[in-house]
CSV table of C-alpha atoms and ligand atoms in Angstrom, one decimal:
chain,number,residue,atom,x,y,z
C,7,MET,CA,-45.2,54.1,-13.6
C,8,ILE,CA,-41.8,54.6,-13.1
C,9,ARG,CA,-40.3,56.3,-15.9
C,10,PHE,CA,-36.8,56.4,-17.3
C,11,GLU,CA,-36.6,60.8,-18.7
C,12,SER,CA,-32.9,60.5,-20.3
C,13,VAL,CA,-30.8,59.1,-18.1
C,14,THR,CA,-26.9,58.1,-17.6
C,15,LYS,CA,-25.2,56.6,-15.8
C,16,ARG,CA,-21.1,57.7,-16.6
C,17,TYR,CA,-18.8,55.7,-13.5
C,18,PRO,CA,-16.2,57.8,-12.0
C,19,ASP,CA,-13.3,56.5,-13.9
C,20,GLY,CA,-15.7,57.4,-17.3
C,21,THR,CA,-17.5,54.0,-18.4
C,22,VAL,CA,-20.8,55.1,-20.5
C,23,ALA,CA,-23.0,52.5,-18.6
C,24,VAL,CA,-26.3,53.5,-19.2
C,25,ASP,CA,-27.3,57.0,-22.6
C,26,GLY,CA,-29.6,58.9,-22.3
C,27,LEU,CA,-32.4,56.0,-22.0
C,28,SER,CA,-36.0,56.9,-22.1
C,29,LEU,CA,-38.2,54.0,-20.9
C,30,GLU,CA,-41.7,54.2,-19.5
C,31,ILE,CA,-42.3,51.5,-17.0
C,32,PRO,CA,-45.9,50.2,-17.4
C,33,ASP,CA,-47.3,48.7,-13.7
C,34,ARG,CA,-48.9,45.9,-13.1
C,35,SER,CA,-47.6,44.2,-15.9
C,36,ILE,CA,-43.1,42.6,-16.7
C,37,THR,CA,-41.0,45.1,-18.1
C,38,VAL,CA,-37.9,42.6,-19.4
C,39,LEU,CA,-34.7,44.6,-19.8
C,40,VAL,CA,-32.4,42.6,-22.5
C,41,GLY,CA,-28.5,43.0,-24.0
C,42,PRO,CA,-25.7,41.8,-24.4
C,43,SER,CA,-23.1,41.2,-21.0
C,44,GLY,CA,-21.8,44.8,-20.2
C,45,CYS,CA,-24.8,47.0,-21.7
C,46,GLY,CA,-26.2,48.7,-19.2
C,47,LYS,CA,-28.5,46.4,-17.2
C,48,THR,CA,-28.1,45.6,-13.7
C,49,THR,CA,-27.1,49.5,-13.9
C,50,SER,CA,-30.3,50.9,-15.3
C,51,LEU,CA,-32.6,48.2,-12.5
C,52,ARG,CA,-30.5,50.3,-9.4
C,53,MET,CA,-30.7,53.3,-10.3
C,54,VAL,CA,-34.6,52.0,-9.8
C,55,ASN,CA,-34.0,51.5,-5.6
C,56,ARG,CA,-31.0,54.1,-6.0
C,57,MET,CA,-28.7,51.4,-5.3
C,58,ILE,CA,-26.9,54.2,-8.0
C,59,GLU,CA,-27.4,57.4,-8.8
C,60,PRO,CA,-28.0,58.9,-12.0
C,61,THR,CA,-25.3,60.5,-13.4
C,62,GLY,CA,-27.9,62.8,-16.8
C,63,GLY,CA,-31.8,62.8,-16.6
C,64,ARG,CA,-34.3,61.1,-13.7
C,65,ILE,CA,-36.3,58.9,-13.1
C,66,LEU,CA,-39.8,58.9,-12.0
C,67,LEU,CA,-41.7,56.8,-9.7
C,68,ASP,CA,-46.0,57.7,-10.1
C,69,GLY,CA,-44.5,60.9,-11.4
C,70,GLN,CA,-42.1,62.0,-8.6
C,71,ASP,CA,-38.3,62.2,-9.1
C,72,LEU,CA,-36.7,59.6,-6.9
C,73,GLN,CA,-34.4,61.6,-5.8
C,74,GLN,CA,-37.1,63.3,-3.5
C,75,GLN,CA,-37.8,60.1,-2.2
C,76,PRO,CA,-35.9,58.7,0.6
C,77,VAL,CA,-34.2,55.7,0.3
C,78,HIS,CA,-35.7,53.7,2.7
C,79,THR,CA,-39.0,55.0,1.9
C,80,LEU,CA,-38.1,53.4,-1.9
C,81,ARG,CA,-36.7,50.7,-0.5
C,82,ARG,CA,-39.0,49.4,1.5
C,83,SER,CA,-41.7,50.4,-2.1
C,84,MET,CA,-39.6,47.1,-3.9
C,85,GLY,CA,-38.7,43.5,-3.6
C,86,TYR,CA,-35.2,43.1,-4.8
C,87,VAL,CA,-33.4,39.6,-6.5
C,88,ILE,CA,-30.4,38.7,-7.4
C,89,GLN,CA,-28.7,36.0,-9.2
C,90,HIS,CA,-27.8,34.0,-6.5
C,91,ALA,CA,-31.2,34.8,-4.0
C,92,GLY,CA,-28.6,36.9,-1.6
C,93,LEU,CA,-30.2,34.7,0.5
C,94,PHE,CA,-28.7,35.0,4.5
C,95,PRO,CA,-26.4,32.0,5.4
C,96,HIS,CA,-26.4,31.5,8.9
C,97,ARG,CA,-30.7,31.9,9.5
C,98,THR,CA,-32.9,29.4,8.0
C,99,VAL,CA,-35.6,29.5,4.7
C,100,ALA,CA,-38.5,31.2,7.1
C,101,ASP,CA,-36.4,33.5,8.8
C,102,ASN,CA,-34.5,35.0,5.2
C,103,ILE,CA,-38.6,35.9,3.9
C,104,ALA,CA,-39.5,36.8,7.6
C,105,THR,CA,-36.6,39.0,8.0
C,106,VAL,CA,-38.5,42.4,6.0
C,107,PRO,CA,-41.8,42.1,8.1
C,108,ARG,CA,-39.8,42.1,10.8
C,109,LEU,CA,-37.2,45.5,10.3
C,110,LEU,CA,-41.6,46.4,9.6
C,111,GLY,CA,-41.9,45.6,13.7
C,112,TRP,CA,-44.3,42.7,12.7
C,113,ASP,CA,-44.4,40.2,15.5
C,114,ARG,CA,-42.8,37.3,15.8
C,115,GLY,CA,-46.1,35.2,14.8
C,116,ARG,CA,-46.9,37.2,12.0
C,117,ALA,CA,-44.0,37.5,10.5
C,118,ARG,CA,-44.3,33.4,11.2
C,119,SER,CA,-47.1,32.7,8.9
C,120,ARG,CA,-46.1,35.9,6.9
C,121,ALA,CA,-43.6,33.6,5.9
C,122,MET,CA,-45.6,30.2,5.0
C,123,GLU,CA,-47.8,31.9,3.4
C,124,LEU,CA,-44.9,33.3,0.5
C,125,MET,CA,-43.9,29.5,0.8
C,126,GLU,CA,-46.5,28.3,-0.6
C,127,ARG,CA,-47.6,31.1,-3.1
C,128,VAL,CA,-43.7,29.9,-4.4
C,129,GLY,CA,-44.2,26.5,-5.3
C,130,LEU,CA,-42.2,25.6,-1.6
C,131,ASP,CA,-42.6,23.2,0.9
C,132,THR,CA,-43.0,24.5,3.9
C,133,ALA,CA,-41.9,21.9,5.6
C,134,LEU,CA,-38.5,23.4,3.8
C,135,ALA,CA,-39.0,26.2,6.3
C,136,LYS,CA,-36.5,24.9,9.4
C,137,ARG,CA,-33.6,24.8,6.8
C,138,TYR,CA,-30.3,27.0,6.0
C,139,PRO,CA,-29.9,27.8,2.6
C,140,TYR,CA,-27.0,25.3,2.4
C,141,GLN,CA,-29.9,22.7,2.1
C,142,LEU,CA,-32.0,23.9,-0.2
C,143,SER,CA,-31.4,23.2,-4.4
C,144,GLY,CA,-30.4,26.2,-5.9
C,145,GLY,CA,-33.8,26.0,-8.2
C,146,GLN,CA,-35.1,26.3,-4.2
C,147,GLN,CA,-33.0,28.7,-3.1
C,148,GLN,CA,-34.2,31.4,-6.1
C,149,ARG,CA,-37.5,30.9,-5.2
C,150,VAL,CA,-37.0,31.8,-1.2
C,151,GLY,CA,-35.5,35.2,-2.2
C,152,VAL,CA,-38.1,35.2,-4.8
C,153,ALA,CA,-40.4,34.7,-1.1
C,154,ARG,CA,-37.9,37.4,0.4
C,155,ALA,CA,-38.8,39.8,-2.5
C,156,LEU,CA,-42.3,39.5,-1.6
C,157,ALA,CA,-42.7,40.1,1.9
C,158,ALA,CA,-43.5,42.8,3.1
C,159,ASP,CA,-45.6,42.8,-1.1
C,160,PRO,CA,-44.3,46.1,-2.4
C,161,PRO,CA,-46.0,46.4,-5.1
C,162,VAL,CA,-42.7,46.4,-7.3
C,163,LEU,CA,-40.1,44.2,-7.9
C,164,LEU,CA,-36.8,44.4,-9.3
C,165,MET,CA,-35.0,40.9,-10.8
C,166,ASP,CA,-32.1,41.1,-12.0
C,167,GLU,CA,-30.9,37.6,-13.5
C,168,PRO,CA,-32.7,35.5,-10.8
C,169,PHE,CA,-33.1,31.9,-12.9
C,170,SER,CA,-29.7,32.2,-14.7
C,171,ALA,CA,-27.4,29.8,-13.0
C,172,VAL,CA,-30.3,27.3,-12.8
C,173,ASP,CA,-30.7,24.4,-14.5
C,174,PRO,CA,-33.1,24.9,-17.8
C,175,ILE,CA,-35.9,22.7,-16.5
C,176,VAL,CA,-35.9,24.7,-12.6
C,177,ARG,CA,-35.1,28.0,-14.7
C,178,LYS,CA,-39.2,26.6,-16.8
C,179,GLY,CA,-40.6,25.7,-13.4
C,180,LEU,CA,-39.5,29.8,-12.3
C,181,GLN,CA,-40.6,31.8,-14.9
C,182,GLU,CA,-43.9,29.5,-14.7
C,183,GLU,CA,-44.3,30.8,-11.7
C,184,LEU,CA,-43.2,34.2,-11.8
C,185,LEU,CA,-45.9,34.6,-14.5
C,186,ARG,CA,-48.2,32.6,-12.0
C,187,ILE,CA,-47.3,35.1,-9.6
C,188,GLN,CA,-48.1,38.2,-11.9
C,189,GLN,CA,-51.1,37.4,-12.6
C,190,GLU,CA,-52.0,36.7,-9.0
C,191,LEU,CA,-50.7,39.0,-7.5
C,192,GLY,CA,-50.4,42.3,-10.4
C,193,LYS,CA,-47.0,43.6,-9.2
C,194,THR,CA,-45.1,45.9,-11.3
C,195,ILE,CA,-41.7,44.4,-13.0
C,196,VAL,CA,-38.5,45.2,-13.8
C,197,PHE,CA,-36.8,42.1,-15.6
C,198,VAL,CA,-32.8,41.9,-16.4
C,199,THR,CA,-31.9,39.5,-18.0
C,200,HIS,CA,-29.1,38.4,-21.3
C,201,ASP,CA,-31.5,35.5,-22.4
C,202,ILE,CA,-34.0,37.0,-25.1
C,203,ASP,CA,-35.7,33.0,-25.4
C,204,GLU,CA,-36.4,33.8,-21.3
C,205,ALA,CA,-37.0,38.1,-21.7
C,206,ILE,CA,-40.4,36.8,-24.5
C,207,ARG,CA,-41.8,34.0,-22.1
C,208,LEU,CA,-41.6,36.9,-19.8
C,209,GLY,CA,-42.5,40.1,-20.8
C,210,ASP,CA,-45.1,42.5,-21.9
C,211,MET,CA,-42.5,44.9,-22.8
C,212,ILE,CA,-38.8,43.7,-23.9
C,213,ALA,CA,-36.4,47.0,-23.6
C,214,VAL,CA,-33.4,45.9,-26.0
C,215,LEU,CA,-30.3,47.4,-24.4
C,216,ARG,CA,-27.3,47.6,-26.7
C,217,THR,CA,-23.7,47.7,-26.5
C,218,GLY,CA,-23.1,51.5,-24.7
C,219,GLY,CA,-25.9,51.4,-22.4
C,220,ARG,CA,-28.4,53.3,-25.2
C,221,LEU,CA,-32.2,51.6,-26.4
C,222,ALA,CA,-32.2,49.4,-29.2
C,223,GLN,CA,-36.4,48.4,-29.2
C,224,PHE,CA,-38.9,48.6,-26.6
C,225,ALA,CA,-41.6,46.6,-27.3
C,226,PRO,CA,-43.9,43.7,-27.3
C,227,PRO,CA,-42.8,40.7,-27.9
C,228,ASP,CA,-44.9,40.1,-31.3
C,229,GLN,CA,-44.0,43.4,-31.9
C,230,LEU,CA,-39.4,42.6,-31.9
C,231,LEU,CA,-37.7,43.2,-34.8
C,232,SER,CA,-35.3,40.6,-34.5
C,233,ALA,CA,-31.9,42.1,-34.1
V,5,ADP,P1,-25.3,44.6,-17.9
V,5,ADP,O1,-26.0,44.6,-16.2
V,5,ADP,O2,-25.9,45.1,-18.9
V,5,ADP,O3,-24.3,43.5,-17.9
V,5,ADP,P2,-24.2,46.5,-16.4
V,5,ADP,O4,-25.0,47.9,-15.7
V,5,ADP,O5,-23.2,45.9,-15.2
V,5,ADP,O6,-24.3,46.4,-17.7
V,5,ADP,O7,-22.3,47.2,-16.8
V,5,ADP,C1,-22.6,48.1,-17.8
V,5,ADP,C2,-20.9,48.9,-17.6
V,5,ADP,O8,-20.8,49.8,-16.8
V,5,ADP,C3,-20.3,47.9,-18.0
V,5,ADP,O9,-19.1,48.5,-19.3
V,5,ADP,C4,-19.4,47.5,-17.1
V,5,ADP,O10,-18.0,46.7,-16.9
V,5,ADP,C5,-19.4,49.2,-16.5
V,5,ADP,N1,-19.7,48.9,-14.7
V,5,ADP,C6,-20.0,48.8,-14.2
V,5,ADP,N2,-20.3,48.7,-12.4
V,5,ADP,C7,-19.0,49.5,-13.3
V,5,ADP,C8,-18.6,50.5,-12.0
V,5,ADP,N3,-18.6,50.4,-10.8
V,5,ADP,N4,-17.2,51.4,-12.1
V,5,ADP,C9,-17.0,51.1,-13.7
V,5,ADP,N5,-17.9,51.0,-14.5
V,5,ADP,C10,-18.4,50.0,-14.3
V,6,ADP,P1,-31.8,20.0,-7.8
V,6,ADP,O1,-31.7,18.7,-8.6
V,6,ADP,O2,-33.0,21.7,-7.9
V,6,ADP,O3,-30.4,20.5,-8.1
V,6,ADP,P2,-31.1,19.3,-5.3
V,6,ADP,O4,-30.9,17.7,-5.8
V,6,ADP,O5,-29.9,19.9,-5.4
V,6,ADP,O6,-31.8,19.9,-6.7
V,6,ADP,O7,-31.9,18.8,-4.7
V,6,ADP,C1,-33.1,17.5,-4.4
V,6,ADP,C2,-33.4,17.3,-3.0
V,6,ADP,O8,-32.8,16.8,-1.5
V,6,ADP,C3,-33.7,19.0,-2.4
V,6,ADP,O9,-35.7,18.4,-1.8
V,6,ADP,C4,-33.7,19.5,-1.7
V,6,ADP,O10,-33.6,20.7,-1.0
V,6,ADP,C5,-33.0,18.5,-1.0
V,6,ADP,N1,-30.8,18.5,0.0
V,6,ADP,C6,-30.6,19.9,-1.1
V,6,ADP,N2,-29.4,19.3,-0.6
V,6,ADP,C7,-29.9,19.5,0.5
V,6,ADP,C8,-28.7,18.9,1.6
V,6,ADP,N3,-27.3,19.5,2.7
V,6,ADP,N4,-29.3,19.2,3.3
V,6,ADP,C9,-30.7,18.5,3.1
V,6,ADP,N5,-31.3,18.0,1.3
V,6,ADP,C10,-31.2,18.6,0.7
């Protein structure tokens, strides 16, 4: 379980992006951080894999302070997906997906078959394996991003507005795939969005943040009070 204990992030210019956030993110379910632009969602997410360090409070992973865990170990246990997929433009789809397994020392053949397996899992035709990212639609690129994040089978997936840049119909398909993947693989997913409908569709638990980085509500979707 990931646990935020009175977590605060004050940037060097004095901006308080996250203010005293306390939150328990249950294992093997989807927790959505939702709220208006600038309310501290991305900052909160990036503190979980230590791309950003808190300036107050602490975050625990399975009871252990994140600060005590080496960053590379931590990042291996957490896949990360962002809005424009962040794919490597000069690598094929298969090589993008196989990036982390290769870094972990898997041989080429094993990494490749893992990439194919993941393409199927995220609903991508394996015939696309040799294409480059620019040859894919936006929705396909996001699927590659999800497959890449899953490649080393991390228990945790961090997702920052992964579907916001694709059109509504494709987005719906991606949301359904994510729910299916979550059910099949039982990942712990922390999902950031500014879209309350998306939050309600995906979230087992929903953390509503408000401007200034404070938690307004934390509840399952059927118990959210309309804001
Ligand atoms: P969200 O993801 O909800 O849009 P962010 O976490 O990106 O919010 O940002 C929260 C607040 O922190 C905003 O006011 C933003 O302008 C500010 N902020 C983000 N990054 C920095 C930074 N590196 N330096 C100063 N302020 C920042
Ligand atoms: P979407 O409607 O999801 O945005 P596109 O219209 O971008 O999809 O693409 C439709 C199909 O054409 C997809 O299967 C995609 O892989 C393929 N495609 C798009 N751009 C290229 C390209 N530059 N080269 C080859 N195939 C492409």
